[in-house]
Short mmCIF file of C-alpha atoms in Angstrom, two decimals:
data_model
loop_
_atom_site.label_atom_id
_atom_site.label_comp_id
_atom_site.label_asym_id
_atom_site.label_seq_id
_atom_site.Cartn_x
_atom_site.Cartn_y
_atom_site.Cartn_z
CA GLN A 1 86.89 89.95 101.14
CA VAL A 2 89.98 91.90 102.19
CA GLN A 3 90.74 93.48 105.55
CA LEU A 4 92.98 96.55 105.74
CA ALA A 5 95.02 97.94 108.61
CA GLU A 6 96.93 101.23 108.50
CA SER A 7 100.01 102.06 110.52
CA GLY A 8 102.76 104.66 110.59
CA GLY A 9 100.87 107.75 111.66
CA GLY A 10 102.14 110.09 114.32
CA LEU A 11 103.18 113.61 115.25
CA VAL A 12 105.71 115.36 113.02
CA GLN A 13 106.93 118.92 112.59
CA ALA A 14 106.15 120.86 109.44
CA GLY A 15 108.60 119.93 106.72
CA GLY A 16 109.03 116.43 108.07
CA SER A 17 108.15 113.05 106.60
CA LEU A 18 106.09 110.00 107.46
CA ARG A 19 105.43 106.73 105.68
CA LEU A 20 102.05 105.14 106.13
CA SER A 21 101.54 101.43 105.55
CA CYS A 22 98.38 99.55 104.70
CA ALA A 23 98.57 95.83 105.40
CA ALA A 24 96.00 93.60 103.73
CA SER A 25 94.72 90.25 104.91
CA GLY A 26 92.02 87.84 103.86
CA ARG A 27 92.64 88.16 100.13
CA THR A 28 95.63 89.06 98.01
CA LEU A 29 96.04 92.79 97.58
CA SER A 30 96.94 92.40 93.92
CA SER A 31 93.24 91.81 93.21
CA TYR A 32 92.50 95.44 94.04
CA ALA A 33 93.32 99.00 93.23
CA MET A 34 94.19 100.97 96.34
CA GLY A 35 93.50 104.46 97.51
CA TRP A 36 94.41 106.76 100.37
CA PHE A 37 91.92 109.23 101.79
CA ARG A 38 92.05 111.64 104.72
CA GLN A 39 89.56 113.30 107.01
CA ALA A 40 90.29 116.39 109.07
CA PRO A 41 88.10 117.37 112.03
CA GLY A 42 84.81 118.84 110.87
CA LYS A 43 85.50 118.05 107.21
CA GLU A 44 84.43 115.38 104.78
CA ARG A 45 86.71 112.51 103.90
CA GLU A 46 88.74 113.49 100.85
CA PHE A 47 90.69 111.65 98.18
CA VAL A 48 94.48 111.78 98.41
CA ALA A 49 95.92 109.25 95.95
CA THR A 50 95.22 106.04 94.11
CA ILE A 51 97.28 103.26 92.51
CA ASN A 52 96.21 100.49 90.17
CA TRP A 53 96.70 96.80 90.90
CA SER A 54 100.17 96.59 89.33
CA GLY A 55 101.51 99.94 90.49
CA GLY A 56 101.82 101.16 86.92
CA TYR A 57 99.29 103.96 87.32
CA THR A 58 99.06 106.52 90.09
CA TYR A 59 97.04 109.68 90.56
CA TYR A 60 97.13 112.39 93.23
CA THR A 61 95.00 115.22 94.38
CA ASP A 62 96.61 118.55 93.50
CA SER A 63 97.43 119.53 97.08
CA VAL A 64 99.82 116.60 97.56
CA LYS A 65 101.41 116.31 94.12
CA GLY A 66 105.18 116.39 94.34
CA ARG A 67 105.12 115.73 98.11
CA PHE A 68 103.34 112.38 98.52
CA THR A 69 104.07 109.09 96.77
CA ILE A 70 101.73 106.11 96.70
CA SER A 71 103.20 102.68 96.11
CA ARG A 72 102.54 99.02 96.75
CA ASP A 73 104.35 95.74 97.27
CA ASN A 74 101.99 92.96 96.25
CA ALA A 75 104.44 90.30 97.42
CA LYS A 76 104.11 91.74 100.94
CA ASN A 77 100.38 92.43 100.54
CA THR A 78 101.05 96.00 101.62
CA GLY A 79 100.49 99.48 100.27
CA TYR A 80 102.30 102.66 101.24
CA LEU A 81 101.94 106.41 101.28
CA GLN A 82 105.23 108.28 101.60
CA MET A 83 104.56 111.82 102.78
CA ASN A 84 107.31 114.43 102.53
CA SER A 85 107.37 118.18 103.16
CA LEU A 86 104.39 117.83 105.45
CA LYS A 87 102.29 120.89 106.22
CA PRO A 88 99.94 121.59 109.14
CA GLU A 89 97.03 121.38 106.69
CA ASP A 90 97.92 117.73 106.08
CA THR A 91 96.76 116.96 109.63
CA ALA A 92 93.98 114.35 109.44
CA VAL A 93 93.07 110.74 109.96
CA TYR A 94 94.39 108.84 106.96
CA TYR A 95 92.54 105.83 105.59
CA CYS A 96 93.54 103.24 103.04
CA ALA A 97 90.87 101.63 100.90
CA ALA A 98 90.57 98.99 98.22
CA THR A 99 88.37 98.63 95.18
CA TYR A 100 88.15 96.27 92.23
CA SER A 101 88.70 99.11 89.76
CA LEU A 102 90.27 102.55 90.07
CA GLY A 103 88.36 105.10 92.09
CA TYR A 104 88.65 108.74 93.06
CA THR A 105 85.75 109.13 95.48
CA THR A 106 84.79 107.39 98.70
CA HIS A 107 81.74 105.84 97.03
CA GLU A 108 83.93 103.86 94.64
CA TYR A 109 85.76 101.93 97.36
CA ASP A 110 84.44 98.75 98.94
CA TYR A 111 86.90 98.09 101.75
CA TRP A 112 88.36 100.44 104.34
CA GLY A 113 90.88 100.39 107.12
CA GLN A 114 90.33 101.94 110.55
CA GLY A 115 92.55 104.93 109.92
CA THR A 116 95.74 106.33 111.40
CA GLN A 117 96.19 109.83 112.81
CA VAL A 118 98.72 112.18 111.25
CA THR A 119 99.39 115.43 113.07
CA VAL A 120 101.71 118.06 111.64
CA SER A 121 102.78 120.81 114.02
CA SER A 122 103.81 124.26 112.82
#
């Protein structure tokens, strides 16, 4: 079983950048595909991006394409989400998750972190 812990959230002005980290413990992260999701107040948790175990495949939801980059460093047992050109509508709690195979919905992920708040001011 793997435990996940996000960090790197915070308050940023529109147009700014943040890099979220997802540190894994308990099992090696290379055993899993990873995903990032977000949940804004009053809304359902939504898919943001996913990356396969090696980093050779990535996929993004349309609203973040060209602005966000998902990556991973298996040697450090850590995943990342680089967020550039942030918009107020990106404000949410961001969660990292792990699954044995690629997934694009919350139901496909087995392990979740506690989340980190990202707030983008206009």
